[in-house]
Amino acid sequence: MVFSVYNTMTRRVEPFEPIAKDFVRMYCCGPTVYNFAHIGNLRTYVFEDVLRRTLEFAGYRVRHVMNVTDVGHLTDDGDDGEDKMLKSSKETGRDVYEIARLYTEAFFADTDALHILRPETACRATEHIGDMIALIKRLEEGGHTYQAGGNVYFSIDTFPQYGELARLNLDELRSGARIDVDVNKRNPKDFTLWFTNSKFENQAMLWDSPWGRGYPGWHIECSAMSMKYLGETFDIHCGGIDHIPVHHTNEIAQSEAATGKPWVRYWIHGEFLLSDKGKMSKSKGEFLTLHVLVKKGYDPMDYRYFCLGGHYRSQLQFSWQSMDSARNARRNLFDRVVELKQKAKPAAVLSVEAQRYLDLFTEHLGADLNAPRGLADMWNLLKDPTVVDGEKLACLYQMDRILGFNLEDIPSEIKEEPSAPEEIQLLLEERLKAKREKNYTRADELRAIVEGAGYQLKDTPNGTTVTKSCNQNQG
RNA sequence: GGUGCCGUACCCAAGUGGUAAGGGACAGGUCUGCAAAACCUCUAUGCACCGGUUCGAAUCCGGUCGGCACCUCCA
């Protein structure tokens, strides 16, 4: 399978070639665990999951590393603003470590529900402070740092390629009216590697360092941990597009300044999910979580389907109408799969026709992860009368290795409906009697009563079933 | 103010020079006492608008209008 992908560094779709044959080292920027992940965050993890699954489908072994940012970070990049962990701690009255643990668990519960494969290594920032200090020391030895006002800063003027990823024009940025520039900085774009003398009361997360007791800047963890687990040069680094101008730009500077080597070969960024009020953001307060979606009656797979319906490099507009659309599509898909399972076993070998669909599918996913196109290929397969059921099933299972709906796990038997209350059962019996007597007026009256009580009736050859109308989970 | 992206049917959304994927919704049909489910069929001579290049443009170029993102913590 051919795989090519858009590299933010070159702004082009490039053929993918890992450093080692058949082995891919991939680092994904993980969650900050001071709050729940919102569905916009989760869109990025779905995209990264599709990326990983596509690489694995293509035959690569993928070493997937992700950080968990449990160190408090400031609400801006200077030495002011508010520590978000601390803020959350204050608001909830919990210990900062407890906050981190709580939201880390919540994060993985969400990603599990979305069938996002867990990274091989999920590393906590707080457990790698020593690695960060070592990296800062290395930068210090190389003359890339300076101390001022108690903090250690990275000097971007010691790294000529600074801003290459984001194509920053430093002259223009410098002349731009930036408010509240940290007076300690020699260059406004310099960033902090290590903070000391925290100005925050009750600062709970502090570590000793050669520069004093304090805590790391918010970019250093990704450099330190990615290099620890993946080496000083690795294949893929991904995250949301918002990371391009600051976070990833600074990570490159400190990593490459420290090692003198190219750090990452492919930068892959996912676009934002937008709500009708613009992008979703943790710090703006209100945001939608997966939990809210589930409470409203959506299956997590509905959201996964929704995400797959748009290309990862395009902004995707969230709306309830779109969610309903995705839910219906996903249910239709699952229903078809159940039907196929009841009729056939997956074929051991694919026919030429079935293989053609799989080839198209992998071609489309291989071309910069065109998941919407892959979904279309899947539907075309399902609708093709020339492909027999067993082959459809086998082909679907192959596609599902990337799509991640876990189609093989869908129960092929019709679920036992929870029985309705006794008074409803009595009404149903009465209706059945009316039907037998061909008193359809009475039967329809009874249908109306039962439906009015919140139940949906379905007459099947095997009898009448009732389902609670508001229970819309699992089609 | 600077930078970049986008505008495709009722909705979502692929397609980036060769004659408009897919899903949802709607409608019609088969089936059914009715309803549901299922299956089938149908929905853009046209891709914001105007002009240009080309044998050929949704795709390239110029302009106009509209929407969005980033430049500040954010996936």
Coordinates of C-alpha atoms (C1' of nucleotides) in Angstrom, one line a residue:
Chain A
M1 CA 0.0 0.0 0.0
V2 CA 1.2 3.5 -0.9
F3 CA 1.0 6.0 1.8
S4 CA 1.6 9.7 1.3
V5 CA 0.8 12.5 3.8
Y6 CA 0.7 16.3 4.0
N7 CA 3.8 17.5 5.8
T8 CA 3.3 20.9 7.5
M9 CA 7.0 21.5 7.3
T10 CA 7.1 21.4 3.5
R11 CA 3.4 22.3 2.9
R12 CA 3.1 19.4 0.5
V13 CA 1.7 15.9 0.3
E14 CA 4.8 13.7 0.4
P15 CA 5.4 9.9 0.0
F16 CA 5.9 8.5 3.5
E17 CA 9.2 6.8 4.1
P18 CA 10.1 6.0 7.7
I19 CA 13.7 6.1 8.9
A20 CA 13.7 2.4 9.6
K21 CA 12.1 0.1 7.2
D22 CA 8.7 -1.3 8.4
F23 CA 9.0 0.6 11.7
V24 CA 7.4 4.0 12.4
R25 CA 8.1 6.2 15.4
M26 CA 5.2 8.5 16.1
Y27 CA 4.6 11.1 18.8
C28 CA 1.3 12.7 19.4
C29 CA 0.6 15.7 21.6
G30 CA -1.6 14.5 24.3
P31 CA -4.2 16.1 26.7
T32 CA -3.7 18.6 29.4
V33 CA -5.5 17.0 32.3
Y34 CA -7.0 19.9 34.2
N35 CA -10.5 19.4 32.6
F36 CA -12.4 17.0 30.4
A37 CA -11.5 16.6 26.8
H38 CA -14.1 18.3 24.6
I39 CA -15.3 16.8 21.3
G40 CA -13.0 19.1 19.4
N41 CA -10.0 17.7 21.2
L42 CA -11.3 14.3 20.5
R43 CA -11.5 14.9 16.8
T44 CA -7.8 15.3 16.7
Y45 CA -7.3 12.0 18.5
V46 CA -9.6 10.3 16.1
F47 CA -7.6 11.6 13.2
E48 CA -4.4 10.4 14.9
D49 CA -6.0 7.0 15.4
V50 CA -6.8 6.8 11.7
L51 CA -3.3 7.7 10.9
R52 CA -1.9 5.0 13.2
R53 CA -4.3 2.4 11.9
T54 CA -3.5 3.3 8.3
L55 CA 0.2 2.9 9.0
E56 CA -0.4 -0.5 10.7
F57 CA -2.6 -1.5 7.8
A58 CA 0.2 -0.6 5.4
G59 CA 2.4 -3.1 7.3
Y60 CA 4.4 -0.9 9.6
R61 CA 4.9 -1.5 13.2
V62 CA 4.1 1.7 15.0
R63 CA 5.6 2.9 18.2
H64 CA 3.1 5.4 19.4
V65 CA 4.0 7.7 22.2
M66 CA 1.8 10.4 23.8
N67 CA 2.3 12.8 26.6
V68 CA -0.1 13.5 29.4
T69 CA 0.4 17.0 30.5
D70 CA -0.2 16.9 34.2
V71 CA 2.1 19.8 35.1
G72 CA 0.3 23.0 35.6
H73 CA 0.8 25.4 32.8
L74 CA 0.1 29.1 32.6
T75 CA -2.7 30.6 30.7
D76 CA -0.1 32.4 28.7
D77 CA 3.5 31.8 27.6
G78 CA 5.0 34.5 29.8
D79 CA 5.7 34.4 33.5
D80 CA 2.2 35.6 34.3
G81 CA -1.3 34.5 33.9
E82 CA -2.9 31.7 35.9
D83 CA -1.8 28.1 36.5
K84 CA -4.7 26.1 35.0
M85 CA -4.2 23.1 37.2
L86 CA -4.1 25.2 40.2
K87 CA -7.2 27.1 39.0
S88 CA -9.1 23.8 38.6
S89 CA -7.8 22.7 42.0
K90 CA -9.1 25.8 43.6
E91 CA -12.5 25.6 41.9
T92 CA -13.1 22.0 42.9
G93 CA -11.2 21.8 46.2
R94 CA -9.2 18.9 45.1
D95 CA -5.5 18.2 45.2
V96 CA -3.7 19.0 41.9
Y97 CA -2.5 15.4 41.6
E98 CA -6.0 14.1 42.2
I99 CA -7.2 16.5 39.5
A100 CA -4.7 15.1 37.1
R101 CA -5.5 11.5 37.9
L102 CA -9.2 12.1 37.6
Y103 CA -9.0 13.8 34.2
T104 CA -6.5 11.4 32.8
E105 CA -8.8 8.5 33.6
A106 CA -11.7 10.4 32.0
F107 CA -9.6 11.0 28.9
F108 CA -8.8 7.4 28.4
A109 CA -12.4 6.4 29.1
D110 CA -13.4 8.7 26.2
T111 CA -10.8 7.5 23.8
D112 CA -11.6 3.9 24.6
A113 CA -15.2 4.6 23.9
L114 CA -14.2 6.0 20.5
H115 CA -12.1 3.0 19.7
I116 CA -9.0 5.1 19.7
L117 CA -6.1 2.6 20.1
R118 CA -4.1 3.4 23.2
P119 CA -0.6 4.6 22.7
E120 CA 2.2 2.1 23.4
T121 CA 3.6 4.7 25.8
A122 CA 1.5 7.4 27.6
C123 CA 4.0 9.4 29.6
R124 CA 3.2 11.8 32.4
A125 CA 5.1 15.0 32.4
T126 CA 5.4 14.9 36.2
E127 CA 7.3 11.6 36.0
H128 CA 9.9 13.0 33.6
I129 CA 11.1 16.2 35.3
G130 CA 14.6 14.7 35.5
D131 CA 14.6 14.3 31.7
M132 CA 13.5 17.8 31.2
I133 CA 16.2 19.2 33.5
A134 CA 18.8 17.1 31.7
L135 CA 17.7 18.6 28.3
I136 CA 17.7 22.1 29.7
K137 CA 21.2 21.5 31.0
R138 CA 22.3 20.4 27.6
L139 CA 20.8 23.5 26.0
E140 CA 22.6 25.6 28.7
E141 CA 25.9 23.9 27.8
G142 CA 25.3 24.7 24.2
G143 CA 24.8 28.4 25.0
H144 CA 21.1 28.5 24.0
T145 CA 19.8 29.7 27.4
Y146 CA 20.1 32.6 29.7
Q147 CA 18.7 33.3 33.2
A148 CA 16.7 36.4 34.1
G149 CA 14.3 37.2 36.8
G150 CA 14.7 33.8 38.3
N151 CA 13.7 32.0 35.1
V152 CA 15.7 30.1 32.5
Y153 CA 14.9 31.2 28.9
F154 CA 15.6 29.8 25.5
S155 CA 17.2 32.3 23.3
I156 CA 15.7 31.9 19.8
D157 CA 18.5 34.1 18.3
T158 CA 20.8 31.1 18.9
F159 CA 18.7 29.0 16.6
P160 CA 18.6 30.6 13.1
Q161 CA 15.9 28.3 11.7
Y162 CA 13.5 29.4 14.3
G163 CA 9.9 29.6 13.0
E164 CA 10.5 27.6 9.9
L165 CA 7.5 25.2 10.6
A166 CA 5.0 28.1 11.0
R167 CA 6.8 30.2 8.3
L168 CA 7.0 33.0 10.9
N169 CA 8.3 36.3 9.7
L170 CA 10.2 37.3 12.7
D171 CA 10.8 40.9 11.7
E172 CA 7.1 41.5 11.3
L173 CA 6.3 39.7 14.5
R174 CA 8.8 41.7 16.4
S175 CA 7.5 45.0 15.2
G176 CA 3.9 43.9 15.9
A177 CA 2.3 45.4 18.9
R178 CA 2.5 42.7 21.5
I179 CA 1.2 43.7 24.8
D180 CA 2.8 42.8 28.1
V181 CA 6.0 41.4 26.8
D182 CA 8.0 39.7 29.6
V183 CA 10.6 42.3 30.5
N184 CA 13.1 39.6 31.2
K185 CA 13.1 38.3 27.7
R186 CA 15.8 39.4 25.3
N187 CA 13.7 38.6 22.3
P188 CA 9.9 38.7 22.7
K189 CA 9.7 35.2 21.1
D190 CA 12.1 33.7 23.7
F191 CA 10.3 31.2 25.9
T192 CA 10.7 29.8 29.4
L193 CA 12.4 26.5 30.0
W194 CA 12.3 26.6 33.7
F195 CA 10.3 28.8 36.1
T196 CA 11.4 29.5 39.7
N197 CA 10.0 31.6 42.5
S198 CA 6.5 30.8 41.6
K199 CA 4.3 33.7 42.3
F200 CA 1.3 31.5 42.9
E201 CA 0.2 30.8 46.3
N202 CA 0.0 27.2 47.3
Q203 CA 1.9 26.1 44.2
A204 CA 1.8 22.3 44.7
M205 CA 4.0 21.1 41.9
L206 CA 7.6 22.2 42.5
W207 CA 10.8 20.4 41.8
D208 CA 14.4 21.1 42.7
S209 CA 16.7 22.0 39.8
P210 CA 20.1 23.5 39.2
W211 CA 18.4 26.8 38.8
G212 CA 16.3 26.6 41.9
R213 CA 13.1 25.1 43.0
G214 CA 10.4 25.5 40.4
Y215 CA 8.7 23.9 37.5
P216 CA 9.3 23.4 33.8
G217 CA 8.1 25.5 30.9
W218 CA 5.3 24.1 28.9
H219 CA 7.2 23.1 25.7
I220 CA 10.1 21.2 27.2
E221 CA 8.1 18.0 28.2
C222 CA 7.4 17.0 24.6
S223 CA 11.0 17.4 23.5
A224 CA 12.3 15.5 26.5
M225 CA 9.8 12.7 26.5
S226 CA 9.7 12.1 22.7
M227 CA 13.4 11.9 22.5
K228 CA 13.6 9.6 25.5
Y229 CA 11.2 7.1 23.9
L230 CA 11.7 7.6 20.2
G231 CA 15.3 8.8 19.8
E232 CA 16.7 12.1 18.8
T233 CA 15.3 11.9 15.3
F234 CA 12.0 10.2 14.6
D235 CA 9.3 9.9 12.0
I236 CA 6.0 11.6 12.9
H237 CA 4.9 14.3 15.3
C238 CA 1.3 15.2 15.3
G239 CA -1.2 17.4 17.0
G240 CA -3.8 20.1 16.4
I241 CA -3.0 23.0 14.0
D242 CA -3.1 25.4 16.8
H243 CA 0.3 24.0 17.9
I244 CA 2.1 25.1 14.8
P245 CA 3.0 28.7 15.6
V246 CA 4.1 28.4 19.2
H247 CA 4.3 25.0 20.8
H248 CA 5.7 23.0 17.9
T249 CA 7.9 25.9 16.8
N250 CA 9.4 26.1 20.2
E251 CA 9.8 22.3 20.5
I252 CA 11.7 22.2 17.3
A253 CA 14.0 25.0 18.4
Q254 CA 14.9 23.5 21.8
S255 CA 15.2 19.9 20.4
E256 CA 17.3 20.7 17.4
A257 CA 19.4 23.2 19.3
A258 CA 20.2 20.5 21.9
T259 CA 21.1 17.7 19.6
G260 CA 22.2 19.5 16.5
K261 CA 20.2 17.0 14.5
P262 CA 16.9 17.1 12.6
W263 CA 14.3 16.2 15.1
V264 CA 11.1 15.2 13.3
R265 CA 10.6 14.2 9.6
Y266 CA 6.8 14.5 9.2
W267 CA 4.7 17.1 10.9
I268 CA 1.0 16.2 10.6
H269 CA -1.7 18.5 12.0
G270 CA -5.4 18.1 12.4
E271 CA -7.8 20.9 11.7
F272 CA -10.4 22.2 14.2
L273 CA -13.9 21.2 14.9
L274 CA -16.0 24.3 14.9
S275 CA -19.3 25.0 16.7
D276 CA -21.7 27.5 15.4
K277 CA -20.0 30.1 17.7
G278 CA -16.6 29.4 16.3
K279 CA -14.0 26.9 17.6
M280 CA -14.4 25.0 20.8
S281 CA -11.9 25.9 23.4
K282 CA -11.2 24.7 26.9
S283 CA -10.5 28.1 28.3
K284 CA -13.7 29.6 26.9
G285 CA -15.6 27.6 29.5
E286 CA -18.5 26.0 27.9
F287 CA -17.8 23.0 25.7
L288 CA -19.3 19.7 24.6
T289 CA -17.9 16.5 25.9
L290 CA -18.4 13.0 24.7
H291 CA -20.4 12.4 27.9
V292 CA -22.9 15.0 26.9
L293 CA -23.3 13.4 23.5
V294 CA -24.0 10.0 25.1
K295 CA -26.4 11.6 27.5
K296 CA -28.3 13.0 24.5
G297 CA -28.6 9.5 23.1
Y298 CA -25.7 9.3 20.7
D299 CA -23.4 6.3 20.6
P300 CA -19.7 7.2 20.7
M301 CA -19.4 5.5 17.3
D302 CA -21.8 8.1 15.9
Y303 CA -19.2 10.7 16.8
R304 CA -16.4 8.7 15.2
Y305 CA -18.5 8.3 12.1
F306 CA -19.1 12.0 12.1
C307 CA -15.4 12.7 12.3
L308 CA -14.6 10.3 9.5
G309 CA -17.1 12.1 7.3
G310 CA -14.8 15.1 7.0
H311 CA -11.1 15.3 5.9
Y312 CA -8.8 15.8 8.8
R313 CA -7.2 18.9 7.2
S314 CA -10.5 20.7 6.8
Q315 CA -12.4 22.5 9.5
L316 CA -15.5 20.5 10.4
Q317 CA -18.7 22.2 11.4
F318 CA -20.4 20.6 14.4
S319 CA -24.2 20.7 14.6
W320 CA -26.9 18.5 16.1
Q321 CA -28.3 18.0 12.6
S322 CA -24.9 16.6 11.5
M323 CA -24.8 14.4 14.5
D324 CA -28.2 13.1 13.7
S325 CA -27.1 12.5 10.2
A326 CA -24.1 10.6 11.4
R327 CA -26.1 8.6 13.8
N328 CA -28.5 7.5 11.1
A329 CA -25.7 6.6 8.8
R330 CA -23.9 4.6 11.5
R331 CA -27.0 2.8 12.4
N332 CA -27.7 1.9 8.8
L333 CA -24.2 0.6 8.5
F334 CA -24.4 -1.5 11.7
D335 CA -27.8 -2.9 10.6
R336 CA -26.4 -3.9 7.3
V337 CA -23.5 -5.6 9.0
V338 CA -25.8 -7.5 11.4
E339 CA -27.9 -8.6 8.4
L340 CA -24.8 -9.8 6.6
K341 CA -23.6 -11.7 9.7
Q342 CA -26.9 -13.5 9.9
K343 CA -26.7 -14.6 6.3
A344 CA -23.0 -15.4 5.8
K345 CA -19.6 -16.1 7.2
P346 CA -16.7 -13.8 6.1
A347 CA -15.1 -15.3 3.1
A348 CA -11.5 -16.6 3.4
V349 CA -10.4 -15.1 0.1
L350 CA -11.7 -12.0 -1.6
S351 CA -12.9 -12.2 -5.2
V352 CA -11.6 -9.8 -7.7
E353 CA -14.6 -7.6 -7.4
A354 CA -14.4 -7.3 -3.6
Q355 CA -10.7 -6.8 -3.7
R356 CA -11.2 -3.9 -6.1
Y357 CA -13.2 -2.1 -3.4
L358 CA -10.5 -2.8 -0.8
D359 CA -7.9 -1.5 -3.2
L360 CA -9.8 1.7 -3.8
F361 CA -10.3 2.1 -0.1
T362 CA -6.6 1.7 0.7
E363 CA -5.7 3.9 -2.2
H364 CA -7.9 6.7 -0.8
L365 CA -6.7 6.3 2.8
G366 CA -3.2 6.1 1.6
A367 CA -3.6 9.5 -0.2
D368 CA -3.3 11.7 2.8
L369 CA -6.0 9.9 4.8
N370 CA -9.0 10.6 2.8
A371 CA -11.4 8.9 5.2
P372 CA -14.6 10.4 3.7
R373 CA -13.7 8.8 0.4
G374 CA -13.0 5.5 2.2
L375 CA -16.5 5.6 3.7
A376 CA -17.9 6.1 0.2
D377 CA -15.9 3.1 -1.0
M378 CA -17.4 1.1 1.9
W379 CA -21.0 2.1 1.0
N380 CA -20.4 1.3 -2.6
L381 CA -19.2 -2.2 -1.6
L382 CA -22.3 -2.7 0.5
K383 CA -24.6 -1.7 -2.3
D384 CA -22.9 -3.8 -5.0
P385 CA -25.2 -6.7 -5.9
T386 CA -22.3 -8.5 -7.7
V387 CA -20.4 -9.1 -4.5
V388 CA -21.7 -11.9 -2.3
D389 CA -22.4 -11.5 1.4
G390 CA -19.4 -13.4 2.7
E391 CA -17.0 -11.4 0.7
K392 CA -18.7 -8.1 1.7
L393 CA -18.2 -9.1 5.3
A394 CA -14.6 -10.1 4.8
C395 CA -13.9 -6.9 2.9
L396 CA -15.7 -4.8 5.5
Y397 CA -13.6 -6.3 8.2
Q398 CA -10.5 -5.3 6.4
M399 CA -11.7 -1.7 5.9
D400 CA -12.7 -1.6 9.6
R401 CA -9.1 -2.2 10.6
I402 CA -8.7 1.5 9.7
L403 CA -12.2 2.8 10.2
G404 CA -12.3 1.4 13.7
F405 CA -16.0 0.7 14.2
N406 CA -15.2 -2.8 15.5
L407 CA -17.7 -4.3 13.2
E408 CA -16.7 -7.8 14.1
D409 CA -17.8 -7.2 17.7
I410 CA -21.4 -6.1 16.8
P411 CA -23.6 -8.8 18.1
S412 CA -25.3 -10.6 15.2
E413 CA -28.3 -11.6 17.3
I414 CA -31.2 -9.3 17.8
K415 CA -31.1 -7.9 21.2
E416 CA -33.8 -8.9 23.7
E417 CA -35.9 -5.8 24.2
P418 CA -36.4 -4.9 27.9
S419 CA -40.0 -5.8 28.6
A420 CA -42.4 -2.9 28.9
P421 CA -44.4 -2.3 32.1
E422 CA -47.4 -4.5 32.8
E423 CA -50.0 -1.9 31.8
I424 CA -48.4 -1.6 28.4
Q425 CA -48.3 -5.3 28.0
L426 CA -52.0 -5.5 28.7
L427 CA -52.7 -2.8 26.1
L428 CA -50.6 -4.8 23.6
E429 CA -52.6 -8.0 24.3
E430 CA -55.8 -6.1 23.8
R431 CA -54.5 -4.7 20.5
L432 CA -53.5 -8.2 19.4
K433 CA -57.0 -9.4 20.1
A434 CA -58.4 -6.4 18.2
K435 CA -56.2 -7.2 15.2
R436 CA -57.2 -10.8 15.2
E437 CA -60.8 -9.7 15.1
K438 CA -59.8 -7.3 12.3
N439 CA -61.1 -4.4 14.4
Y440 CA -58.4 -2.1 13.1
T441 CA -60.0 1.0 14.3
R442 CA -59.6 -0.3 17.9
A443 CA -56.1 -1.5 17.1
D444 CA -55.0 1.9 15.9
E445 CA -56.5 3.5 18.9
L446 CA -54.4 1.2 21.1
R447 CA -51.3 1.9 19.1
A448 CA -51.9 5.6 19.7
I449 CA -52.2 5.1 23.4
V450 CA -49.1 3.0 23.7
E451 CA -47.1 5.5 21.5
G452 CA -48.5 8.3 23.6
A453 CA -47.0 6.6 26.6
G454 CA -43.6 6.8 25.0
Y455 CA -43.2 3.5 23.3
Q456 CA -42.7 2.6 19.7
L457 CA -44.6 -0.4 18.2
K458 CA -43.3 -2.6 15.5
D459 CA -45.4 -5.4 14.0
T460 CA -43.1 -8.1 12.7
P461 CA -43.9 -11.6 11.4
N462 CA -42.9 -12.9 14.8
G463 CA -45.2 -10.6 16.8
T464 CA -45.2 -7.0 18.0
T465 CA -42.2 -5.5 19.7
V466 CA -42.1 -2.4 21.9
T467 CA -39.2 -0.1 22.4
K468 CA -39.0 3.0 24.4
S469 CA -39.0 5.9 22.0
C470 CA -36.5 7.9 23.9
N471 CA -33.9 5.1 24.0
Q472 CA -32.0 5.9 21.0
N473 CA -28.8 4.1 21.8
Q474 CA -27.5 1.2 19.8
G475 CA -29.4 0.8 16.6
Chain B
rG1 C1' -3.7 45.7 10.8
rG2 C1' -0.8 41.0 9.1
rU3 C1' -1.1 35.7 7.5
rG4 C1' -3.7 31.6 5.7
rC5 C1' -8.1 28.8 4.5
rC6 C1' -12.9 28.2 2.6
rG7 C1' -17.7 29.1 -0.3
rU8 C1' -20.1 22.2 -4.2
rA9 C1' -27.9 19.9 -4.1
rC10 C1' -32.5 20.8 1.6
rC11 C1' -28.2 19.5 5.3
rC12 C1' -23.1 17.4 6.0
rA13 C1' -19.2 16.4 2.8
rA14 C1' -15.3 14.3 -1.2
rG15 C1' -13.4 15.8 -5.7
rU16 C1' -7.8 20.5 -7.3
rG17 C1' -7.6 20.5 -15.6
rG18 C1' -11.1 15.8 -18.7
rU19 C1' -16.7 16.4 -18.0
rA20 C1' -19.9 16.3 -10.3
rA21 C1' -18.0 10.3 -4.6
rG22 C1' -20.6 9.1 -0.3
rG23 C1' -24.0 9.8 3.8
rG24 C1' -28.4 12.0 5.9
rA25 C1' -33.1 14.2 4.9
rC26 C1' -37.2 14.5 1.4
rA27 C1' -40.3 12.1 -2.4
rG28 C1' -42.0 7.8 -5.2
rG29 C1' -42.2 2.4 -5.5
rU30 C1' -42.3 -3.0 -3.7
rC31 C1' -44.1 -5.1 0.9
rU32 C1' -47.9 -4.2 4.8
rG33 C1' -55.1 -3.9 7.4
rC34 C1' -52.2 0.6 9.2
rA35 C1' -47.5 1.8 10.9
rA36 C1' -42.4 0.1 11.2
rA37 C1' -38.3 -2.4 9.1
rA38 C1' -36.0 -3.8 4.6
rC39 C1' -35.0 -3.2 -0.5
rC40 C1' -35.4 -0.3 -5.1
rU41 C1' -35.7 4.5 -7.6
rC42 C1' -35.2 9.7 -7.7
rU43 C1' -32.7 14.7 -6.1
rA44 C1' -26.6 20.0 -8.9
rU45 C1' -26.2 20.7 -17.7
rG46 C1' -23.9 22.6 -12.7
rC47 C1' -19.8 23.6 -8.0
rA48 C1' -20.8 32.1 -4.4
rC49 C1' -20.6 36.0 -8.5
rC50 C1' -18.0 38.4 -12.8
rG51 C1' -14.1 38.1 -16.3
rG52 C1' -9.8 35.5 -18.4
rU53 C1' -6.4 31.2 -19.9
rU54 C1' -7.5 26.3 -22.3
rC55 C1' -9.9 21.7 -27.2
rG56 C1' -11.8 21.3 -22.2
rA57 C1' -12.2 24.6 -15.5
rA58 C1' -15.7 23.2 -9.5
rU59 C1' -10.5 22.6 -10.3
rC60 C1' -5.6 27.4 -13.1
rC61 C1' -5.2 33.3 -13.3
rG62 C1' -7.5 38.2 -12.0
rG63 C1' -11.4 40.8 -9.6
rU64 C1' -16.0 41.1 -6.4
rC65 C1' -19.0 39.5 -2.4
rG66 C1' -19.6 36.3 1.8
rG67 C1' -17.8 33.1 5.9
rC68 C1' -13.9 31.2 9.1
rA69 C1' -9.2 30.4 11.4
rC70 C1' -4.4 32.0 13.2
rC71 C1' -1.2 36.1 14.8
rU72 C1' -2.5 35.0 22.8
rC73 C1' -3.3 29.4 26.7
rC74 C1' -6.0 26.1 23.3
rA75 C1' -6.7 19.5 19.7

